Coordinates of C-alpha atoms and ligand atoms in Angstrom, one line a residue:
M29 CA 76.8 86.0 184.6
D30 CA 74.1 88.5 185.1
F31 CA 71.1 86.1 184.0
L32 CA 70.6 82.6 184.7
P33 CA 69.9 80.8 181.3
V34 CA 66.8 78.7 181.4
F35 CA 64.1 77.7 179.1
L36 CA 60.6 78.7 180.1
R37 CA 57.4 76.7 179.3
V38 CA 54.8 79.2 178.1
A39 CA 52.5 77.0 176.3
Q40 CA 48.7 78.0 176.8
K41 CA 49.9 80.6 179.4
P42 CA 48.5 84.0 179.2
C43 CA 51.3 86.6 178.3
L44 CA 50.9 90.1 177.7
I45 CA 52.7 92.5 175.4
V46 CA 52.3 96.1 175.9
G47 CA 52.9 97.9 172.5
G48 CA 51.7 97.7 169.0
G49 CA 54.7 98.4 166.9
K50 CA 57.2 96.2 165.1
V51 CA 59.3 95.4 168.1
A52 CA 56.3 94.2 170.0
L53 CA 55.2 92.3 166.9
R54 CA 58.5 90.3 166.9
K55 CA 58.2 89.4 170.4
A56 CA 54.6 88.4 169.9
E57 CA 55.7 86.0 167.3
W58 CA 58.3 84.4 169.5
L59 CA 55.7 84.0 172.2
W60 CA 53.3 82.4 169.8
R61 CA 56.0 80.0 168.5
A62 CA 56.6 78.8 172.0
G63 CA 52.7 78.1 172.4
A64 CA 51.8 81.0 174.6
S65 CA 48.4 82.4 174.6
V66 CA 49.4 86.0 173.6
T67 CA 47.5 89.4 174.3
A68 CA 48.8 92.6 172.7
L69 CA 47.7 96.0 174.3
A70 CA 48.2 99.3 172.5
P71 CA 46.1 102.3 171.3
T72 CA 47.2 101.6 167.8
F73 CA 48.7 98.4 166.1
H74 CA 51.0 97.7 163.0
P75 CA 49.0 96.1 160.3
D76 CA 50.8 92.7 160.7
F77 CA 49.4 92.5 164.1
K78 CA 45.8 92.7 162.8
Q79 CA 46.9 89.9 160.5
M80 CA 48.2 87.9 163.3
A81 CA 45.0 88.4 165.2
T82 CA 42.8 87.1 162.2
T83 CA 44.5 83.7 162.5
G84 CA 44.0 83.7 166.2
R85 CA 47.8 84.0 167.1
V86 CA 47.2 87.1 169.1
S87 CA 44.3 88.9 170.9
L88 CA 44.4 92.6 170.6
K89 CA 43.4 95.1 173.2
N90 CA 43.0 98.5 171.8
K91 CA 43.5 100.9 174.5
A92 CA 46.2 102.7 176.5
F93 CA 48.0 101.0 179.3
E94 CA 46.7 101.1 182.8
P95 CA 48.1 99.2 185.8
K96 CA 45.1 96.8 186.2
D97 CA 45.8 95.7 182.6
I98 CA 48.5 93.2 183.8
E99 CA 46.3 91.3 186.2
G100 CA 46.2 87.6 185.5
F101 CA 49.0 87.3 183.3
F102 CA 51.9 84.9 183.5
L103 CA 54.5 87.1 182.1
V104 CA 54.7 90.8 180.6
I105 CA 56.8 92.3 177.8
A106 CA 56.9 96.1 177.8
A107 CA 57.7 96.9 174.1
T108 CA 56.6 100.4 173.4
D109 CA 58.8 103.2 172.2
D110 CA 58.4 105.1 175.3
R111 CA 61.0 104.2 177.8
D112 CA 59.2 105.6 180.7
L113 CA 56.1 103.9 180.0
N114 CA 58.1 100.6 179.7
A115 CA 59.7 101.2 183.0
H116 CA 56.2 101.9 184.5
V117 CA 54.7 98.7 183.0
A118 CA 57.8 96.8 184.5
A119 CA 57.3 98.4 187.9
C120 CA 53.5 97.4 187.9
A121 CA 54.4 93.8 186.7
R122 CA 57.0 93.4 189.4
R123 CA 54.7 94.5 192.1
L124 CA 52.4 91.8 191.2
G125 CA 55.3 89.3 191.1
L126 CA 55.0 88.6 187.4
L127 CA 57.9 87.8 185.3
V128 CA 58.7 91.1 183.2
N129 CA 60.8 92.1 180.3
A130 CA 61.2 95.8 179.3
V131 CA 62.8 96.2 175.7
D132 CA 66.3 97.8 175.7
Q133 CA 66.3 98.1 179.6
P134 CA 68.0 95.2 181.0
E135 CA 68.1 96.8 184.5
A136 CA 64.2 96.6 184.4
C137 CA 64.0 93.1 183.3
D138 CA 63.5 89.8 185.1
F139 CA 64.4 88.0 181.9
I140 CA 65.6 88.9 178.5
L141 CA 65.0 87.3 175.1
P142 CA 68.1 85.8 173.7
A143 CA 68.9 85.5 170.0
V144 CA 67.8 82.1 169.0
V145 CA 69.0 79.3 166.8
D146 CA 65.9 77.2 166.5
R147 CA 66.6 73.5 165.7
S148 CA 63.7 72.3 167.7
P149 CA 63.7 70.3 169.9
V150 CA 67.3 71.7 170.2
V151 CA 67.3 75.4 170.7
L152 CA 70.5 77.4 171.3
A153 CA 70.0 80.7 173.0
V154 CA 72.6 83.4 172.9
S155 CA 72.7 86.4 175.2
S156 CA 74.9 89.2 176.0
G157 CA 73.1 90.0 179.3
G158 CA 71.5 92.8 177.5
Q159 CA 74.9 94.5 176.9
A160 CA 75.2 94.0 173.3
P161 CA 72.3 92.5 171.4
V162 CA 74.1 93.0 168.2
L163 CA 77.0 90.8 169.3
S164 CA 74.6 88.0 170.3
R165 CA 73.0 88.1 166.7
L166 CA 76.4 88.1 165.1
L167 CA 77.2 85.0 167.1
K168 CA 73.8 83.5 166.3
T169 CA 74.6 83.9 162.6
T170 CA 77.7 82.0 162.9
L171 CA 76.0 79.3 164.8
E172 CA 73.4 79.2 162.2
S173 CA 75.9 78.4 159.6
L174 CA 77.6 75.6 161.7
I175 CA 74.5 73.6 162.8
P176 CA 72.9 71.5 160.2
T177 CA 69.3 72.5 159.7
N178 CA 68.0 68.9 160.4
F179 CA 69.9 68.8 163.5
G180 CA 66.8 68.8 165.6
Q181 CA 65.8 65.5 164.1
L182 CA 68.9 64.1 165.8
A183 CA 67.3 64.8 169.2
E184 CA 64.1 63.3 168.0
L185 CA 65.8 60.1 167.1
A186 CA 67.5 60.0 170.4
G187 CA 64.1 60.7 172.1
R188 CA 62.6 57.7 170.3
F189 CA 65.5 55.4 171.7
R190 CA 65.8 56.8 175.1
S191 CA 63.8 54.3 177.2
R192 CA 65.2 51.3 175.2
V193 CA 68.8 52.5 175.8
K194 CA 68.0 53.1 179.5
Q195 CA 66.8 49.6 179.7
A196 CA 69.7 48.0 177.7
L197 CA 72.4 50.0 179.4
P198 CA 72.0 50.4 183.1
S199 CA 75.0 52.3 183.8
P200 CA 74.9 56.0 183.3
N201 CA 78.6 55.9 182.1
L202 CA 77.8 53.5 179.4
R203 CA 74.7 55.2 178.3
R204 CA 76.5 58.4 178.0
R205 CA 79.2 57.0 176.0
F206 CA 76.7 55.3 173.7
W207 CA 74.9 58.5 173.0
E208 CA 78.1 60.2 172.1
Q209 CA 79.4 57.5 169.9
T210 CA 76.1 57.1 167.9
L211 CA 75.1 60.7 167.6
K212 CA 78.6 61.6 166.4
G213 CA 79.1 58.2 164.5
P214 CA 77.3 56.7 161.5
A215 CA 73.7 56.9 162.9
G216 CA 74.1 60.8 163.3
E217 CA 75.8 61.1 159.9
L218 CA 73.0 59.2 158.3
L219 CA 70.3 61.3 159.9
L220 CA 71.8 64.5 158.9
S221 CA 72.1 63.5 155.5
G222 CA 68.3 62.9 155.4
Q223 CA 68.2 59.0 155.8
T224 CA 66.1 58.9 158.9
E225 CA 65.0 55.2 158.8
A226 CA 68.7 54.1 157.9
A227 CA 69.9 56.2 160.9
A228 CA 67.2 54.4 163.2
E229 CA 68.3 51.0 162.0
E230 CA 72.0 51.8 162.6
M231 CA 71.2 53.0 166.1
A232 CA 69.4 49.9 167.0
K233 CA 72.4 47.9 165.7
A234 CA 74.7 49.9 167.9
L235 CA 72.5 49.4 171.0
K236 CA 72.5 45.8 170.5
A237 CA 76.3 45.7 170.2
A238 CA 76.7 48.0 173.2
S239 CA 74.4 45.8 175.5
E240 CA 76.3 42.9 174.6
R241 CA 79.6 44.5 175.2
R242 CA 78.3 45.9 178.6
Q243 CA 81.6 46.8 180.2
A244 CA 83.3 49.6 178.3
T245 CA 86.9 49.7 177.9
G246 CA 88.6 52.6 179.7
Y247 CA 91.7 54.5 178.8
V248 CA 94.1 57.0 180.1
A249 CA 95.1 60.2 178.2
L250 CA 98.0 61.9 179.4
V251 CA 97.5 65.3 178.4
G252 CA 99.7 68.5 178.3
A253 CA 97.6 71.5 179.4
G254 CA 100.0 74.0 178.3
P255 CA 101.2 76.8 180.8
G256 CA 98.0 78.4 181.7
D257 CA 96.1 80.3 178.9
P258 CA 93.3 78.1 177.7
D259 CA 93.9 79.3 174.2
L260 CA 97.1 77.3 174.2
L261 CA 95.5 73.9 174.5
T262 CA 95.7 71.7 171.6
L263 CA 92.4 70.9 169.8
R264 CA 93.0 67.2 170.9
A265 CA 93.4 68.2 174.5
L266 CA 90.2 70.1 174.3
R267 CA 88.3 67.3 172.7
L268 CA 89.5 64.8 175.4
L269 CA 88.7 67.2 178.2
Q270 CA 85.1 67.2 177.0
E271 CA 84.9 63.6 176.6
A272 CA 86.3 62.7 179.9
D273 CA 84.6 60.8 182.7
V274 CA 87.4 61.6 185.1
V275 CA 90.1 64.2 185.1
V276 CA 93.1 63.8 187.5
Y277 CA 94.9 67.1 187.5
D278 CA 98.0 68.9 188.8
R279 CA 98.4 72.0 190.8
L280 CA 99.9 73.7 187.8
V281 CA 96.8 73.4 185.7
S282 CA 95.0 76.8 185.6
P283 CA 91.4 77.4 186.8
E284 CA 90.7 78.6 183.4
I285 CA 91.6 75.4 181.8
L286 CA 89.5 73.3 184.5
N287 CA 86.5 75.3 183.4
L288 CA 86.8 73.6 180.1
V289 CA 86.3 70.1 181.4
R290 CA 83.0 68.4 180.8
R291 CA 80.7 69.6 183.4
D292 CA 79.8 66.1 184.7
A293 CA 83.3 64.8 184.7
D294 CA 84.8 64.0 188.3
K295 CA 87.8 66.3 188.8
L296 CA 90.4 64.8 191.1
Y297 CA 93.4 66.9 192.4
A298 CA 96.6 65.0 192.5
G299 CA 98.6 67.8 194.0
K300 CA 102.4 67.5 193.9
A301 CA 103.2 71.0 195.0
R302 CA 106.5 71.0 196.8
A303 CA 105.3 72.0 200.1
E304 CA 101.8 70.6 200.0
S305 CA 101.3 67.0 200.5
G306 CA 99.7 65.8 197.2
L307 CA 99.3 62.1 196.4
P308 CA 102.6 60.4 196.1
Q309 CA 103.5 59.3 192.6
E310 CA 103.0 55.6 193.1
Q311 CA 99.5 56.3 194.3
I312 CA 98.6 58.6 191.2
N313 CA 99.7 55.7 189.0
Q314 CA 97.6 53.3 190.9
L315 CA 94.5 55.5 190.7
L316 CA 94.8 56.0 186.9
V317 CA 94.9 52.2 186.6
R318 CA 91.9 51.6 188.8
L319 CA 89.7 54.3 187.1
A320 CA 90.5 52.9 183.5
R321 CA 89.7 49.4 184.7
E322 CA 86.2 50.8 185.7
G323 CA 85.7 51.6 182.2
K324 CA 86.3 55.3 182.5
R325 CA 87.8 57.6 180.2
V326 CA 90.5 59.3 182.2
V327 CA 92.4 62.3 181.4
R328 CA 95.6 62.8 183.3
L329 CA 96.0 66.6 182.9
K330 CA 99.4 68.0 183.5
G331 CA 100.7 71.5 183.2
G332 CA 102.8 72.2 180.2
D333 CA 104.0 69.1 178.3
P334 CA 103.8 65.9 180.1
F335 CA 107.3 64.7 179.1
V336 CA 109.0 68.0 180.1
F337 CA 109.9 67.6 183.7
G338 CA 106.5 66.1 184.2
R339 CA 107.0 62.5 185.2
G340 CA 104.8 61.4 182.3
G341 CA 107.3 58.7 181.5
E342 CA 106.7 57.0 185.0
E343 CA 102.7 57.2 184.6
I344 CA 102.8 55.5 181.2
E345 CA 105.1 52.8 182.4
T346 CA 102.6 51.7 184.9
L347 CA 99.7 51.8 182.3
A348 CA 102.0 49.9 179.8
N349 CA 102.7 47.3 182.3
T350 CA 99.0 46.5 183.0
E351 CA 98.0 46.8 179.4
I352 CA 95.5 49.7 179.7
P353 CA 95.2 51.8 176.4
F354 CA 96.9 55.1 176.8
L355 CA 97.8 57.9 174.6
V356 CA 99.9 61.0 175.2
V357 CA 99.0 64.4 174.0
P358 CA 101.8 67.1 174.0
G359 CA 101.3 70.4 175.3
I360 CA 103.1 73.8 175.2
T361 CA 105.9 73.7 177.7
A362 CA 106.3 76.6 180.1
A363 CA 109.5 77.6 178.5
L364 CA 107.9 78.3 175.2
G365 CA 104.7 79.7 176.7
C366 CA 106.5 82.1 179.0
A367 CA 109.0 83.2 176.5
S368 CA 106.4 84.1 173.9
Y369 CA 104.0 85.9 176.4
A370 CA 107.1 87.7 177.9
G371 CA 108.4 88.9 174.6
I372 CA 111.7 87.1 174.9
P373 CA 112.7 84.9 171.9
L374 CA 114.5 81.8 173.1
T375 CA 117.0 81.8 170.2
H376 CA 118.0 84.8 168.0
R377 CA 120.6 85.0 165.1
D378 CA 122.5 87.7 167.0
Y379 CA 122.3 86.4 170.5
A380 CA 121.7 82.7 171.0
Q381 CA 122.2 79.6 168.8
S382 CA 121.1 77.2 171.5
C383 CA 118.6 76.9 174.4
L384 CA 119.0 74.6 177.4
F385 CA 116.1 73.6 179.6
V386 CA 117.2 72.5 183.0
T387 CA 115.5 71.9 186.4
G388 CA 116.7 73.8 189.4
H389 CA 114.9 71.3 191.8
R390 CA 117.1 70.8 194.7
Q391 CA 118.3 67.3 195.4
G392 CA 119.4 67.3 198.9
D393 CA 119.7 70.9 199.9
R394 CA 121.0 72.5 196.8
P395 CA 120.6 72.3 193.1
N396 CA 122.8 69.7 191.5
L397 CA 123.6 70.9 187.9
D398 CA 126.4 70.6 185.5
W399 CA 127.5 74.1 185.7
E400 CA 130.2 74.0 183.0
K401 CA 127.5 73.1 180.5
L402 CA 125.3 76.0 181.6
V403 CA 127.8 78.8 181.3
V404 CA 128.1 78.7 177.6
P405 CA 128.3 81.7 175.3
R406 CA 125.4 82.5 172.9
Q407 CA 123.2 79.9 174.8
T408 CA 119.9 80.6 176.5
L409 CA 119.3 79.1 179.8
V410 CA 115.8 78.3 181.0
I411 CA 115.4 77.1 184.5
Y412 CA 112.3 75.1 185.7
M413 CA 111.4 74.9 189.3
G414 CA 114.3 77.4 190.2
L415 CA 112.7 79.9 192.7
L416 CA 113.8 78.1 195.7
G417 CA 117.3 77.6 194.8
L418 CA 117.6 80.9 192.7
E419 CA 120.2 82.5 194.9
E420 CA 122.5 79.4 194.9
I421 CA 121.9 78.9 191.0
C422 CA 123.0 82.6 190.3
Q423 CA 125.9 82.6 192.4
A424 CA 127.1 79.3 190.9
L425 CA 126.7 80.6 187.4
I426 CA 128.9 83.6 188.2
Q427 CA 131.5 81.4 189.9
H428 CA 131.6 79.4 186.8
G429 CA 132.4 82.3 184.6
M430 CA 129.1 83.9 183.7
S431 CA 129.1 87.7 183.6
P432 CA 127.3 89.2 186.6
D433 CA 125.5 91.5 184.3
M434 CA 124.0 88.8 182.1
P435 CA 120.4 89.6 181.8
A436 CA 118.0 87.3 183.6
A437 CA 114.2 87.2 183.7
L438 CA 111.7 85.7 186.2
I439 CA 108.3 85.0 184.9
E440 CA 105.5 84.2 187.4
S441 CA 102.3 82.4 186.2
G442 CA 103.3 82.9 182.5
T443 CA 100.6 83.3 180.1
T444 CA 97.8 83.7 182.7
P445 CA 96.2 86.9 183.7
R446 CA 98.3 86.9 186.7
Q447 CA 101.7 86.8 184.7
R448 CA 104.3 89.1 186.0
V449 CA 107.8 89.5 184.6
T450 CA 110.7 90.8 186.5
V451 CA 113.9 91.7 184.4
A452 CA 117.2 92.0 186.2
T453 CA 120.7 90.4 185.9
V454 CA 122.1 87.1 187.3
A455 CA 123.8 89.2 190.0
T456 CA 120.6 90.9 191.1
L457 CA 117.6 88.7 190.2
S458 CA 117.3 86.7 193.5
K459 CA 117.3 89.8 195.6
I460 CA 114.7 91.4 193.5
A461 CA 112.7 88.3 193.4
R462 CA 112.7 88.3 197.1
E463 CA 111.7 91.8 197.4
K464 CA 108.8 91.4 195.0
L465 CA 107.6 88.2 197.1
A466 CA 107.7 86.2 193.7
H467 CA 105.8 82.9 194.1
A468 CA 105.4 79.8 192.1
P469 CA 105.0 78.7 189.3
T470 CA 108.1 80.6 188.0
L471 CA 110.3 80.2 185.0
I472 CA 113.7 81.8 184.8
I473 CA 115.3 82.7 181.5
I474 CA 118.9 83.7 181.4
G475 CA 120.8 85.1 178.3
E476 CA 121.3 87.9 176.1
V477 CA 118.0 87.4 174.4
V478 CA 116.5 88.8 177.5
R479 CA 117.6 92.3 176.3
L480 CA 115.1 91.9 173.5
R481 CA 112.2 92.1 175.9
A482 CA 112.5 95.9 176.1
K483 CA 112.2 96.1 172.2
L484 CA 109.4 93.7 172.3
A485 CA 107.5 94.9 175.3
W486 CA 105.0 97.1 173.4
F487 CA 104.1 94.0 171.4
Q488 CA 103.2 92.2 174.5
E489 CA 100.9 95.1 175.7
K490 CA 99.2 95.0 172.2
Q491 CA 98.8 91.3 172.6
K492 CA 97.0 91.6 175.8
N493 CA 94.7 94.4 174.6
F494 CA 93.3 92.2 171.8
G495 CA 91.1 89.9 173.9
P496 CA 89.9 86.5 172.6
E497 CA 86.2 87.5 172.9
I498 CA 85.8 88.3 169.1
P499 CA 86.8 85.5 167.0
G500 CA 89.4 86.3 164.4
Q501 CA 90.2 89.6 166.1
R502 CA 93.3 88.5 168.1
E503 CA 94.7 86.7 164.9
K504 CA 94.2 89.8 162.9
A505 CA 96.0 91.9 165.5
L506 CA 98.7 89.5 165.8
N507 CA 99.4 89.5 161.8
F508 CA 99.2 93.2 162.0
I509 CA 102.0 93.3 164.7
Y510 CA 104.2 90.7 163.0
R511 CA 104.0 92.9 159.8
K512 CA 105.4 95.7 161.8
L513 CA 108.1 93.8 163.4
Ligands
SAH27 N1 105.6 69.8 182.4 C1 105.6 71.2 182.8 C2 106.8 71.5 183.7 C3 106.4 70.8 185.1 S1 107.7 71.3 186.2 C4 105.9 71.9 181.5 O1 106.1 71.4 180.4 O2 105.9 73.3 181.6 C5 107.0 72.8 187.1 C6 107.6 73.9 186.8 O3 107.4 74.5 185.5 C7 107.4 74.9 187.7 O4 108.1 75.0 189.0 C8 107.7 76.3 186.9 O5 109.2 76.4 186.7 C9 107.4 75.8 185.4 N2 106.2 76.4 185.0 C10 105.1 75.8 184.7 N3 103.9 76.5 184.4 C11 104.5 77.8 184.5 C12 103.9 79.0 184.2 N4 102.7 79.1 183.8 N5 104.7 80.1 184.4 C13 106.0 80.0 185.0 N6 106.6 78.7 185.1 C14 105.9 77.6 185.0

């Protein structure tokens, strides 16, 4: 982030615009809308400036710029069509410690003016850090269409109730939940449909009910976070993350996904890495129960899917025994995420009709697997938690009849920007993985389907090149690629 987003109070403050053209005019209008006392300085002015001056919205100083002109102002905007002059104005302003903006020269700016969606008192400001104002305006247009025009009245209604709510509901948690439920619920709906008084009545009713209830009921949502890429979260997972009071997360949950958790929510790390000493399972179970009993909305966030090698079953068992409401939200399991991001289809008409997910986790000192079931023709084998036992696993597969040339892939941190894919054979994979210092989390895919990766590798490259920044762009690119396939 190159600029810190803040909202500036300029009401009644003296603000100077250097420039008299259309660009300067637009800036003057914005300052005036925010209540500033605006002065514009230029040798000549656009006719609309004169119009603005006759209604007292701006004072005009008809002259060429000199450094002493900026004395006494709170902020200065250099908006002439002369870049050098703008830079000069910016330098003079900075010398006096004034806030300054020079149009189209982000490097000379203390602040920049964002694209604005005005639903006062709610204001959305979009900025590209001065890099691509057109992109900000495109986004602004999208937001304009998404946010009802009377959205601001919702904030006014909330303002009217604010002190009453504070009195009636002493706990900040209860208050936040009250606001979320009423603003998104019937009161909010009534207001947005223009029924202001009915909305106020509904809110008063909801407040009465909430203050009588006092203690909110908590719940636990066992949520699958997917394998890493935040784009692979389900919509429900995202919503729960943004409503949570507490998120208890695993080592596997990527930082990109943790970024999407509501900012004020507590984030508790429950660990569970093999070597690290995370909380023991029983303690995690008890923690979830305690938090929910405190009335909190708890999200137990687990990598991939909670029911695939995730011990989700054990966690809900405890919750069920204590009668705490819970729900389970599935996630994309590592096998599916890694396979698709590595360009390896798990089944294929010509190569594999079945697919088996197993855990390579050692019990005692070696992986304990039913090898006969693993070495089956036309079957893809996916091994979770297999890095540590990789060598023994590959040897055992060969001993039980798998061809040493069977293609095998090791995918590290699949679907994240750190993804690395190593393709070898069952005979060579563990040696190569050691040489490459592969580290967890890793998923192993063994089977003829791995051969298809070479064919699909270009697809994966393309997929990477279409970032998620521009809405719809990635989908378009993928459709295009699928058609080509
Ligand atoms: N519930 C999870 C699996 C938990 S077991 C799921 O459904 O995906 C942990 C194992 O999952 C890791 O040891 C690794 O084998 C695999 N794994 C999880 N995320 C991964 C990722 N992004 N890349 C590669 N393997 C991953």
